Amino acid sequence: MGWNIKRTGFIVFILAWHIPVFSQNSVIDGYVDQALESNIALKQKEYSYTKSLEALKEAKRMFFPIISLQARYSRAEGGRMLVVPFGEIMNPAYDNLEVINHSLSQSVPGYPAFPAYPKIDDYTINFVRPKEQETKIQLVMPVFNDAIIKNREIKEGMAKVEKINVDIYKRELVKEVKTAWFNYLRAGKMVELYRNSLGVTQENLRNSESLYHHDKVTMEEVYAARAKIKEMEKELASAQKDEAMARAWFNFLLNRDLNAEIQTGEPIAISYLTFDLDSLVIKAVGNRKELVQLDQYINIQQKKVKREAGSALPEVGLWASYGYQGEKYSFTKDDDFAQIGISLSWDLFTSGQRKAKVRQARIDRDMMEQKKLEAVSHIRMEVMDAWYSLNTARKGIDQAEEEALNYRKAYNLVSKKYQRGMASHLELSNALNNMLNAENKLILARYDNQIRQVELERVVAGYEFLTMKN
């Protein structure tokens, strides 16, 4: 009997501990720092931000000239031909001159003798040269291009968006790490609860066997006590599984070995703070990076409106080239050439396409502005939900403590009656179940209170980073 009361008292001790508040606890803050350094998903976000910075560098360098080496060599046959009729033009004239010379030589003594004029063939020009090469260095540089200017501004905005994405995920990661830590502590307390409950049921079995040997209870009481032990063993195994999974998830967030040991920290007294809902809403709307990100998206959409409108402006470019060309590779002063020029491209009429694109960009901007208004309302709802949930959780602790205290007293009374043979094992089992359920609820209520505080901290962006102030 004394041993059973001692066991029951140990369960009472489990309920008497205080769950620590770790808003600024060194243990959990240390784990948060580890997660911020090693979390895989966060590294992916940081890579996206780094990539956006490279895209911004690319956009900035589009203002600078591009120098390229270009070379070609070709062999060709056929193609268009141009016939220059030299023979058709000159041969009749030569024939007439020969006739005149011949007549004069016959009629005029001493007329000189002229040689016969040659026959001239027509000249054929091939537009495609059979062999041709061109090797040159070319420089191309934009002088004025509004699309390049706006594209740089858009890329700059996207880089800011990606940076904010990193900051947003950091806050979400803090919440996940803290929640996972409290879930692990809760799972550990559940294992401890069922392990000690198993000891109580084993003691009850010994008491049942003793009462049976003294003819105070029947054998069915012993069977029931044995069945209760199996039930507690099953509950303990389930609690141990939950503890193992909670440990694995926490270590996963820190990118550690899934079975790594987790520190629990030193418990400190629960601080029941009074939160003013209106002030928390104001704090959340002012602090949440999601709204800053939407402001950046709105700014980007406005830049896109200007980019589409700017397509009505001309594009001016400068180009220059120097190289060698000919039918064979020869790099002499007779084969080189140089060119320089300026290009202009200007869409004077686009059949309304430009205006349609501008209107589409404005619609996208207006949609983003509406999305921000929706986000503000959503954040207000999140704060309200977290605030009411926290207050409900705190009230739940008082209710759970009172319920556990009453069921604990009831179990102690039934246990004493059972040891005197004045209560059945069914009554004892029901009393134990009621007490365990109440203790389970109390553990859940206390840790639920801590998790609700973490959720409230997240929705108001209340966590202070060492390198990032919100």
Tab-separated table of C-alpha atoms in Angstrom:
chain	number	residue	atom	x	y	z
A	1	MET	CA	0.000	0.000	0.000
A	2	GLY	CA	2.753	2.400	0.883
A	3	TRP	CA	4.565	1.681	-2.374
A	4	ASN	CA	1.444	2.433	-4.414
A	5	ILE	CA	0.929	5.794	-2.674
A	6	LYS	CA	4.580	6.564	-3.366
A	7	ARG	CA	4.063	5.795	-7.046
A	8	THR	CA	0.950	7.937	-7.160
A	9	GLY	CA	2.832	10.739	-5.509
A	10	PHE	CA	5.461	10.548	-8.236
A	11	ILE	CA	2.794	11.145	-10.875
A	12	VAL	CA	1.588	14.092	-8.839
A	13	PHE	CA	5.148	15.441	-9.002
A	14	ILE	CA	5.035	15.243	-12.797
A	15	LEU	CA	2.027	17.506	-12.801
A	16	ALA	CA	3.565	19.961	-10.385
A	17	TRP	CA	6.469	21.011	-12.629
A	18	HIS	CA	6.351	24.333	-14.453
A	19	ILE	CA	6.860	24.478	-18.188
A	20	PRO	CA	9.568	27.037	-18.954
A	21	VAL	CA	8.872	30.176	-20.944
A	22	PHE	CA	11.708	30.531	-23.409
A	23	SER	CA	11.003	33.821	-25.117
A	24	GLN	CA	14.675	34.695	-24.573
A	25	ASN	CA	16.041	31.389	-23.212
A	26	SER	CA	19.653	30.692	-24.088
A	27	VAL	CA	19.001	27.051	-25.016
A	28	ILE	CA	16.261	27.606	-27.578
A	29	ASP	CA	17.883	30.804	-28.851
A	30	GLY	CA	21.061	28.809	-29.398
A	31	TYR	CA	19.111	26.248	-31.390
A	32	VAL	CA	17.477	29.037	-33.405
A	33	ASP	CA	20.924	30.391	-34.264
A	34	GLN	CA	22.007	26.915	-35.378
A	35	ALA	CA	18.967	26.609	-37.621
A	36	LEU	CA	19.606	30.023	-39.171
A	37	GLU	CA	23.129	28.867	-40.000
A	38	SER	CA	22.433	25.372	-41.304
A	39	ASN	CA	18.791	24.921	-42.344
A	40	ILE	CA	18.640	23.508	-45.884
A	41	ALA	CA	15.462	25.287	-46.966
A	42	LEU	CA	16.882	28.620	-45.762
A	43	LYS	CA	20.033	28.036	-47.792
A	44	GLN	CA	17.850	27.515	-50.869
A	45	LYS	CA	16.158	30.865	-50.216
A	46	GLU	CA	19.567	32.504	-49.856
A	47	TYR	CA	20.692	30.972	-53.155
A	48	SER	CA	17.623	32.470	-54.838
A	49	TYR	CA	18.570	35.873	-53.424
A	50	THR	CA	22.160	35.502	-54.641
A	51	LYS	CA	20.857	34.538	-58.075
A	52	SER	CA	18.684	37.667	-58.179
A	53	LEU	CA	21.762	39.793	-57.408
A	54	GLU	CA	23.550	38.237	-60.372
A	55	ALA	CA	20.516	38.987	-62.554
A	56	LEU	CA	20.726	42.610	-61.388
A	57	LYS	CA	24.422	42.748	-62.330
A	58	GLU	CA	23.519	41.377	-65.753
A	59	ALA	CA	20.884	44.090	-66.226
A	60	LYS	CA	23.331	46.834	-65.221
A	61	ARG	CA	25.975	45.599	-67.666
A	62	MET	CA	23.591	45.815	-70.596
A	63	PHE	CA	24.519	49.532	-70.747
A	64	PHE	CA	28.115	48.651	-71.612
A	65	PRO	CA	29.445	47.762	-75.088
A	66	ILE	CA	29.725	44.234	-76.394
A	67	ILE	CA	32.875	43.363	-78.336
A	68	SER	CA	32.812	40.211	-80.418
A	69	LEU	CA	35.027	38.424	-82.909
A	70	GLN	CA	33.166	37.342	-86.032
A	71	ALA	CA	34.576	35.253	-88.860
A	72	ARG	CA	33.099	33.473	-91.854
A	73	TYR	CA	34.403	31.545	-94.832
A	74	SER	CA	32.191	30.397	-97.696
A	75	ARG	CA	32.351	28.386	-100.903
A	76	ALA	CA	29.602	28.828	-103.468
A	77	GLU	CA	28.472	27.733	-106.900
A	78	GLY	CA	25.699	29.039	-109.117
A	79	GLY	CA	23.608	31.932	-108.057
A	80	ARG	CA	22.455	34.983	-109.999
A	81	MET	CA	24.440	36.041	-113.097
A	82	LEU	CA	24.694	39.487	-114.739
A	83	VAL	CA	25.650	39.649	-118.445
A	84	VAL	CA	27.233	42.950	-119.585
A	85	PRO	CA	26.699	43.106	-123.420
A	86	PHE	CA	30.091	44.534	-124.398
A	87	GLY	CA	30.243	42.342	-127.533
A	88	GLU	CA	26.729	43.176	-128.615
A	89	ILE	CA	27.509	46.885	-128.330
A	90	MET	CA	31.059	47.070	-129.675
A	91	ASN	CA	31.236	44.381	-132.352
A	92	PRO	CA	28.803	46.124	-134.834
A	93	ALA	CA	30.791	49.349	-134.451
A	94	TYR	CA	34.038	47.560	-135.145
A	95	ASP	CA	32.489	45.932	-138.217
A	96	ASN	CA	31.446	49.343	-139.587
A	97	LEU	CA	34.915	50.755	-138.975
A	98	GLU	CA	36.473	47.887	-140.860
A	99	VAL	CA	34.108	48.477	-143.806
A	100	ILE	CA	35.009	52.191	-143.846
A	101	ASN	CA	38.722	51.494	-143.600
A	102	HIS	CA	38.524	48.981	-146.398
A	103	SER	CA	36.621	51.389	-148.698
A	104	LEU	CA	39.034	54.237	-148.021
A	105	SER	CA	42.065	52.062	-148.598
A	106	GLN	CA	40.631	51.177	-152.034
A	107	SER	CA	39.715	54.699	-153.079
A	108	VAL	CA	42.359	56.836	-151.424
A	109	PRO	CA	45.964	56.211	-152.373
A	110	GLY	CA	48.279	56.147	-149.370
A	111	TYR	CA	45.515	55.458	-146.883
A	112	PRO	CA	47.138	53.612	-144.002
A	113	ALA	CA	46.351	49.981	-143.415
A	114	PHE	CA	44.645	49.327	-140.079
A	115	PRO	CA	44.648	45.956	-138.384
A	116	ALA	CA	41.394	44.081	-138.075
A	117	TYR	CA	39.392	44.839	-134.949
A	118	PRO	CA	39.036	41.915	-132.515
A	119	LYS	CA	35.752	40.292	-131.679
A	120	ILE	CA	34.641	41.118	-128.134
A	121	ASP	CA	32.640	38.664	-126.004
A	122	ASP	CA	29.927	39.679	-123.562
A	123	TYR	CA	31.139	39.940	-119.918
A	124	THR	CA	29.417	37.752	-117.295
A	125	ILE	CA	29.431	38.788	-113.599
A	126	ASN	CA	28.610	36.198	-110.866
A	127	PHE	CA	26.944	37.848	-107.841
A	128	VAL	CA	28.108	35.021	-105.539
A	129	ARG	CA	31.837	34.751	-105.267
A	130	PRO	CA	33.066	31.144	-105.352
A	131	LYS	CA	35.307	31.771	-102.351
A	132	GLU	CA	34.933	34.471	-99.730
A	133	GLN	CA	36.096	35.172	-96.182
A	134	GLU	CA	35.458	37.928	-93.694
A	135	THR	CA	37.089	38.251	-90.282
A	136	LYS	CA	36.304	41.232	-88.070
A	137	ILE	CA	36.045	42.575	-84.534
A	138	GLN	CA	32.713	44.278	-83.880
A	139	LEU	CA	31.605	46.625	-81.109
A	140	VAL	CA	27.922	47.222	-80.361
A	141	MET	CA	26.712	49.606	-77.663
A	142	PRO	CA	23.272	50.999	-76.827
A	143	VAL	CA	23.155	54.784	-76.748
A	144	PHE	CA	19.533	55.086	-75.639
A	145	ASN	CA	17.168	52.223	-74.840
A	146	ASP	CA	14.405	52.873	-72.321
A	147	ALA	CA	13.627	49.143	-72.002
A	148	ILE	CA	17.147	48.485	-70.684
A	149	ILE	CA	16.764	51.257	-68.108
A	150	LYS	CA	13.429	49.952	-66.851
A	151	ASN	CA	14.645	46.359	-66.919
A	152	ARG	CA	17.491	47.280	-64.557
A	153	GLU	CA	15.020	48.918	-62.174
A	154	ILE	CA	12.765	45.841	-62.297
A	155	LYS	CA	15.683	43.491	-61.583
A	156	GLU	CA	16.677	45.690	-58.663
A	157	GLY	CA	13.157	45.380	-57.272
A	158	MET	CA	13.183	41.592	-57.730
A	159	ALA	CA	16.464	41.377	-55.805
A	160	LYS	CA	14.807	43.214	-52.907
A	161	VAL	CA	11.862	40.807	-53.098
A	162	GLU	CA	14.185	37.799	-52.836
A	163	LYS	CA	15.992	39.373	-49.872
A	164	ILE	CA	12.653	39.858	-48.128
A	165	ASN	CA	11.811	36.225	-48.938
A	166	VAL	CA	14.876	35.203	-46.943
A	167	ASP	CA	13.822	37.397	-44.013
A	168	ILE	CA	10.275	36.003	-44.093
A	169	TYR	CA	11.496	32.427	-44.057
A	170	LYS	CA	13.853	33.205	-41.170
A	171	ARG	CA	10.867	34.201	-39.041
A	172	GLU	CA	8.966	31.113	-40.129
A	173	LEU	CA	11.996	28.992	-39.281
A	174	VAL	CA	12.200	30.506	-35.790
A	175	LYS	CA	8.575	29.549	-35.249
A	176	GLU	CA	9.124	26.014	-36.578
A	177	VAL	CA	12.211	25.450	-34.413
A	178	LYS	CA	10.552	26.712	-31.232
A	179	THR	CA	7.367	24.740	-31.912
A	180	ALA	CA	9.356	21.583	-32.654
A	181	TRP	CA	11.345	22.048	-29.446
A	182	PHE	CA	8.228	22.384	-27.304
A	183	ASN	CA	6.675	19.388	-29.063
A	184	TYR	CA	9.776	17.363	-28.212
A	185	LEU	CA	9.614	18.428	-24.556
A	186	ARG	CA	5.916	17.582	-24.482
A	187	ALA	CA	6.570	14.152	-26.010
A	188	GLY	CA	9.260	13.523	-23.387
A	189	LYS	CA	6.841	14.351	-20.575
A	190	MET	CA	4.285	11.992	-22.085
A	191	VAL	CA	6.871	9.190	-22.114
A	192	GLU	CA	7.684	9.926	-18.485
A	193	LEU	CA	3.995	9.953	-17.598
A	194	TYR	CA	3.243	6.572	-19.200
A	195	ARG	CA	6.454	5.010	-17.892
A	196	ASN	CA	5.469	5.863	-14.334
A	197	SER	CA	1.863	4.888	-15.028
A	198	LEU	CA	3.153	1.502	-16.126
A	199	GLY	CA	4.854	1.184	-12.743
A	200	VAL	CA	1.572	2.007	-11.018
A	201	THR	CA	-0.295	-0.677	-12.991
A	202	GLN	CA	2.427	-3.211	-12.193
A	203	GLU	CA	2.043	-2.411	-8.495
A	204	ASN	CA	-1.717	-2.750	-8.876
A	205	LEU	CA	-1.153	-6.207	-10.366
A	206	ARG	CA	0.887	-7.233	-7.332
A	207	ASN	CA	-1.842	-5.902	-5.049
A	208	SER	CA	-4.486	-7.798	-7.049
A	209	GLU	CA	-2.516	-11.028	-6.790
A	210	SER	CA	-2.072	-10.484	-3.042
A	211	LEU	CA	-5.794	-9.847	-2.587
A	212	TYR	CA	-6.562	-12.937	-4.661
A	213	HIS	CA	-4.313	-15.111	-2.506
A	214	HIS	CA	-6.130	-13.781	0.554
A	215	ASP	CA	-9.505	-14.582	-1.067
A	216	LYS	CA	-10.562	-10.941	-1.190
A	217	VAL	CA	-10.970	-10.735	-5.000
A	218	THR	CA	-11.591	-13.192	-7.790
A	219	MET	CA	-9.141	-14.205	-10.526
A	220	GLU	CA	-10.820	-11.917	-13.029
A	221	GLU	CA	-9.393	-8.956	-11.080
A	222	VAL	CA	-5.899	-10.330	-11.697
A	223	TYR	CA	-6.626	-10.809	-15.391
A	224	ALA	CA	-7.908	-7.244	-15.611
A	225	ALA	CA	-4.742	-5.949	-13.917
A	226	ARG	CA	-2.568	-7.848	-16.393
A	227	ALA	CA	-4.578	-6.452	-19.310
A	228	LYS	CA	-4.098	-2.950	-17.915
A	229	ILE	CA	-0.332	-3.449	-17.951
A	230	LYS	CA	-0.467	-4.374	-21.645
A	231	GLU	CA	-2.541	-1.293	-22.311
A	232	MET	CA	0.034	0.917	-20.561
A	233	GLU	CA	2.877	-0.762	-22.463
A	234	LYS	CA	1.107	0.067	-25.722
A	235	GLU	CA	0.589	3.683	-24.664
A	236	LEU	CA	4.231	3.929	-23.618
A	237	ALA	CA	5.413	2.556	-26.966
A	238	SER	CA	3.227	5.070	-28.799
A	239	ALA	CA	4.594	7.918	-26.661
A	240	GLN	CA	8.168	6.781	-27.321
A	241	LYS	CA	7.447	6.758	-31.051
A	242	ASP	CA	6.088	10.302	-30.842
A	243	GLU	CA	9.178	11.378	-28.912
A	244	ALA	CA	11.493	9.838	-31.524
A	245	MET	CA	9.654	11.552	-34.393
A	246	ALA	CA	9.624	14.878	-32.539
A	247	ARG	CA	13.382	14.559	-31.991
A	248	ALA	CA	13.941	13.683	-35.661
A	249	TRP	CA	11.889	16.642	-36.925
A	250	PHE	CA	13.667	19.082	-34.624
A	251	ASN	CA	17.085	17.839	-35.736
A	252	PHE	CA	15.964	17.944	-39.365
A	253	LEU	CA	15.228	21.651	-39.010
A	254	LEU	CA	18.768	22.132	-37.690
A	255	ASN	CA	20.243	19.918	-40.439
A	256	ARG	CA	21.736	17.579	-37.825
A	257	ASP	CA	21.761	13.849	-37.270
A	258	LEU	CA	18.133	12.874	-36.675
A	259	ASN	CA	19.005	11.113	-33.420
A	260	ALA	CA	21.178	13.906	-32.000
A	261	GLU	CA	20.632	14.736	-28.344
A	262	ILE	CA	18.427	17.747	-27.604
A	263	GLN	CA	18.945	19.962	-24.572
A	264	THR	CA	15.869	20.892	-22.573
A	265	GLY	CA	17.176	23.925	-20.685
A	266	GLU	CA	16.433	25.110	-17.178
A	267	PRO	CA	12.758	25.782	-16.405
A	268	ILE	CA	11.793	29.266	-15.301
A	269	ALA	CA	8.501	30.509	-13.933
A	270	ILE	CA	5.646	31.049	-16.358
A	271	SER	CA	5.110	34.738	-17.019
A	272	TYR	CA	1.483	35.463	-17.771
A	273	LEU	CA	1.759	38.670	-19.742
A	274	THR	CA	-1.190	40.832	-20.677
A	275	PHE	CA	-1.377	41.522	-24.408
A	276	ASP	CA	-3.455	44.318	-25.870
A	277	LEU	CA	-5.004	43.095	-29.108
A	278	ASP	CA	-5.167	46.484	-30.828
A	279	SER	CA	-1.517	47.264	-30.139
A	280	LEU	CA	-0.504	43.828	-31.403
A	281	VAL	CA	-2.418	44.372	-34.643
A	282	ILE	CA	-0.668	47.707	-35.156
A	283	LYS	CA	2.695	46.087	-34.415
A	284	ALA	CA	2.030	43.260	-36.870
A	285	VAL	CA	0.948	45.554	-39.714
A	286	GLY	CA	4.034	47.684	-39.140
A	287	ASN	CA	6.481	44.787	-38.772
A	288	ARG	CA	5.427	42.079	-41.192
A	289	LYS	CA	7.860	41.738	-44.076
A	290	GLU	CA	5.116	40.269	-46.239
A	291	LEU	CA	3.606	43.750	-46.596
A	292	VAL	CA	6.995	45.263	-47.413
A	293	GLN	CA	7.383	42.581	-50.053
A	294	LEU	CA	4.012	43.436	-51.571
A	295	ASP	CA	5.062	47.106	-51.683
A	296	GLN	CA	8.053	46.008	-53.725
A	297	TYR	CA	5.813	44.009	-56.054
A	298	ILE	CA	3.604	47.069	-56.550
A	299	ASN	CA	6.686	49.145	-57.341
A	300	ILE	CA	7.849	46.509	-59.825
A	301	GLN	CA	4.468	46.505	-61.552
A	302	GLN	CA	4.634	50.304	-61.812
A	303	LYS	CA	8.047	49.975	-63.462
A	304	LYS	CA	6.526	47.538	-65.932
A	305	VAL	CA	3.817	50.085	-66.760
A	306	LYS	CA	6.518	52.646	-67.518
A	307	ARG	CA	8.492	50.100	-69.533
A	308	GLU	CA	5.532	49.356	-71.780
A	309	ALA	CA	4.782	53.065	-72.170
A	310	GLY	CA	8.461	53.700	-72.917
A	311	SER	CA	8.333	51.370	-75.911
A	312	ALA	CA	7.028	54.417	-77.830
A	313	LEU	CA	10.506	55.944	-77.561
A	314	PRO	CA	13.200	55.260	-80.158
A	315	GLU	CA	16.125	52.924	-79.612
A	316	VAL	CA	19.509	54.307	-80.621
A	317	GLY	CA	22.655	52.225	-80.897
A	318	LEU	CA	26.256	52.634	-81.989
A	319	TRP	CA	28.330	50.023	-83.770
A	320	ALA	CA	31.820	49.785	-85.237
A	321	SER	CA	33.847	47.016	-86.849
A	322	TYR	CA	37.337	46.419	-88.180
A	323	GLY	CA	38.623	43.387	-90.054
A	324	TYR	CA	39.740	41.731	-93.268
A	325	GLN	CA	37.833	40.305	-96.218
A	326	GLY	CA	38.552	38.797	-99.607
A	327	GLU	CA	38.643	35.542	-101.508
A	328	LYS	CA	41.542	34.249	-99.434
A	329	TYR	CA	43.022	34.892	-96.018
A	330	SER	CA	45.348	37.800	-96.440
A	331	PHE	CA	45.930	40.329	-93.689
A	332	THR	CA	47.479	43.252	-95.512
A	333	LYS	CA	46.550	46.890	-95.768
A	334	ASP	CA	44.880	46.134	-99.088
A	335	ASP	CA	42.543	43.612	-97.470
A	336	ASP	CA	41.440	45.399	-94.285
A	337	PHE	CA	38.313	47.470	-93.825
A	338	ALA	CA	36.667	49.546	-91.092
A	339	GLN	CA	33.057	50.552	-90.540
A	340	ILE	CA	31.250	52.702	-88.016
A	341	GLY	CA	27.573	53.458	-87.835
A	342	ILE	CA	24.611	54.461	-85.754
A	343	SER	CA	21.298	52.611	-85.712
A	344	LEU	CA	17.819	53.880	-85.001
A	345	SER	CA	14.721	51.788	-84.374
A	346	TRP	CA	11.409	53.512	-83.738
A	347	ASP	CA	7.968	51.929	-83.821
A	348	LEU	CA	5.825	54.804	-85.066
A	349	PHE	CA	2.579	52.823	-85.263
A	350	THR	CA	1.710	49.511	-83.579
A	351	SER	CA	-2.047	49.266	-84.257
A	352	GLY	CA	-2.854	49.781	-80.554
A	353	GLN	CA	-0.644	46.942	-79.303
A	354	ARG	CA	1.412	49.284	-77.120
A	355	LYS	CA	-1.656	50.761	-75.430
A	356	ALA	CA	-3.038	47.291	-74.761
A	357	LYS	CA	0.215	46.236	-73.100
A	358	VAL	CA	0.210	49.377	-70.944
A	359	ARG	CA	-3.352	48.655	-69.820
A	360	GLN	CA	-2.430	45.057	-68.978
A	361	ALA	CA	0.509	46.251	-66.875
A	362	ARG	CA	-1.733	48.707	-65.028
A	363	ILE	CA	-4.231	45.942	-64.309
A	364	ASP	CA	-1.424	43.803	-62.853
A	365	ARG	CA	-0.402	46.733	-60.650
A	366	ASP	CA	-3.984	47.299	-59.460
A	367	MET	CA	-4.343	43.580	-58.703
A	368	MET	CA	-1.194	43.706	-56.587
A	369	GLU	CA	-2.532	46.709	-54.659
A	370	GLN	CA	-5.717	44.779	-53.918
A	371	LYS	CA	-3.623	41.817	-52.851
A	372	LYS	CA	-1.855	44.024	-50.319
A	373	LEU	CA	-5.184	45.187	-48.889
A	374	GLU	CA	-6.207	41.547	-48.602
A	375	ALA	CA	-2.900	40.722	-46.904
A	376	VAL	CA	-3.421	43.469	-44.312
A	377	SER	CA	-6.839	42.047	-43.457
A	378	HIS	CA	-5.409	38.537	-43.359
A	379	ILE	CA	-2.658	39.623	-40.952
A	380	ARG	CA	-5.244	41.247	-38.698
A	381	MET	CA	-7.165	37.970	-38.682
A	382	GLU	CA	-3.979	36.021	-37.890
A	383	VAL	CA	-3.217	38.263	-34.914
A	384	MET	CA	-6.775	37.990	-33.616
A	385	ASP	CA	-6.749	34.211	-33.959
A	386	ALA	CA	-3.350	33.871	-32.260
A	387	TRP	CA	-4.323	36.266	-29.459
A	388	TYR	CA	-7.614	34.531	-28.681
A	389	SER	CA	-5.973	31.111	-28.986
A	390	LEU	CA	-3.303	32.131	-26.468
A	391	ASN	CA	-5.874	33.427	-23.999
A	392	THR	CA	-7.926	30.254	-24.436
A	393	ALA	CA	-4.802	28.150	-23.876
A	394	ARG	CA	-4.003	30.012	-20.663
A	395	LYS	CA	-7.505	29.494	-19.337
A	396	GLY	CA	-7.214	25.859	-20.360
A	397	ILE	CA	-4.245	25.421	-18.008
A	398	ASP	CA	-6.298	26.425	-14.969
A	399	GLN	CA	-9.150	24.146	-16.021
A	400	ALA	CA	-6.785	21.239	-16.701
A	401	GLU	CA	-5.014	21.691	-13.345
A	402	GLU	CA	-8.302	21.663	-11.447
A	403	GLU	CA	-9.521	18.625	-13.375
A	404	ALA	CA	-6.248	16.756	-12.801
A	405	LEU	CA	-6.286	17.578	-9.086
A	406	ASN	CA	-9.815	16.221	-8.661
A	407	TYR	CA	-9.128	13.036	-10.638
A	408	ARG	CA	-5.903	12.533	-8.686
A	409	LYS	CA	-7.789	12.707	-5.395
A	410	ALA	CA	-10.451	10.374	-6.762
A	411	TYR	CA	-7.817	7.841	-7.806
A	412	ASN	CA	-6.143	7.933	-4.404
A	413	LEU	CA	-9.476	7.227	-2.691
A	414	VAL	CA	-10.368	4.370	-5.058
A	415	SER	CA	-6.841	2.942	-4.726
A	416	LYS	CA	-7.134	2.822	-0.944
A	417	LYS	CA	-10.563	1.192	-1.175
A	418	TYR	CA	-9.231	-1.363	-3.678
A	419	GLN	CA	-6.367	-2.357	-1.412
A	420	ARG	CA	-8.899	-3.019	1.339
A	421	GLY	CA	-11.022	-5.084	-1.026
A	422	MET	CA	-13.788	-2.481	-1.024
A	423	ALA	CA	-13.588	-1.560	-4.750
A	424	SER	CA	-13.367	-3.608	-7.929
A	425	HIS	CA	-10.513	-3.480	-10.381
A	426	LEU	CA	-12.875	-1.926	-12.927
A	427	GLU	CA	-13.393	1.018	-10.583
A	428	LEU	CA	-9.638	1.282	-10.042
A	429	SER	CA	-8.974	1.076	-13.770
A	430	ASN	CA	-11.545	3.758	-14.544
A	431	ALA	CA	-10.092	6.020	-11.866
A	432	LEU	CA	-6.586	5.499	-13.263
A	433	ASN	CA	-7.758	6.190	-16.815
A	434	ASN	CA	-9.482	9.367	-15.705
A	435	MET	CA	-6.366	10.535	-13.878
A	436	LEU	CA	-4.073	9.729	-16.818
A	437	ASN	CA	-6.376	11.501	-19.259
A	438	ALA	CA	-6.455	14.539	-16.987
A	439	GLU	CA	-2.669	14.536	-16.633
A	440	ASN	CA	-2.356	14.148	-20.389
A	441	LYS	CA	-4.634	17.137	-20.910
A	442	LEU	CA	-2.608	19.183	-18.443
A	443	ILE	CA	0.657	18.435	-20.234
A	444	LEU	CA	-0.941	19.302	-23.568
A	445	ALA	CA	-2.473	22.476	-22.132
A	446	ARG	CA	0.795	23.736	-20.696
A	447	TYR	CA	2.775	23.133	-23.860
A	448	ASP	CA	-0.071	24.364	-26.010
A	449	ASN	CA	0.209	27.632	-24.110
A	450	GLN	CA	3.897	27.871	-25.037
A	451	ILE	CA	3.240	27.015	-28.679
A	452	ARG	CA	0.467	29.617	-28.847
A	453	GLN	CA	2.941	32.200	-27.566
A	454	VAL	CA	5.329	31.200	-30.348
A	455	GLU	CA	2.547	31.579	-32.908
A	456	LEU	CA	1.640	35.016	-31.562
A	457	GLU	CA	5.296	36.013	-31.691
A	458	ARG	CA	5.392	34.930	-35.349
A	459	VAL	CA	2.280	36.760	-36.538
A	460	VAL	CA	3.397	40.041	-34.936
A	461	ALA	CA	7.020	39.543	-36.099
A	462	GLY	CA	8.156	39.966	-32.516
A	463	TYR	CA	11.359	37.911	-32.542
A	464	GLU	CA	14.481	40.105	-32.516
A	465	PHE	CA	17.326	38.872	-34.708
A	466	LEU	CA	20.898	39.789	-33.902
A	467	THR	CA	21.611	40.866	-37.495
A	468	MET	CA	18.138	41.836	-38.684
A	469	LYS	CA	15.827	44.212	-36.889
A	470	ASN	CA	12.318	44.229	-38.147
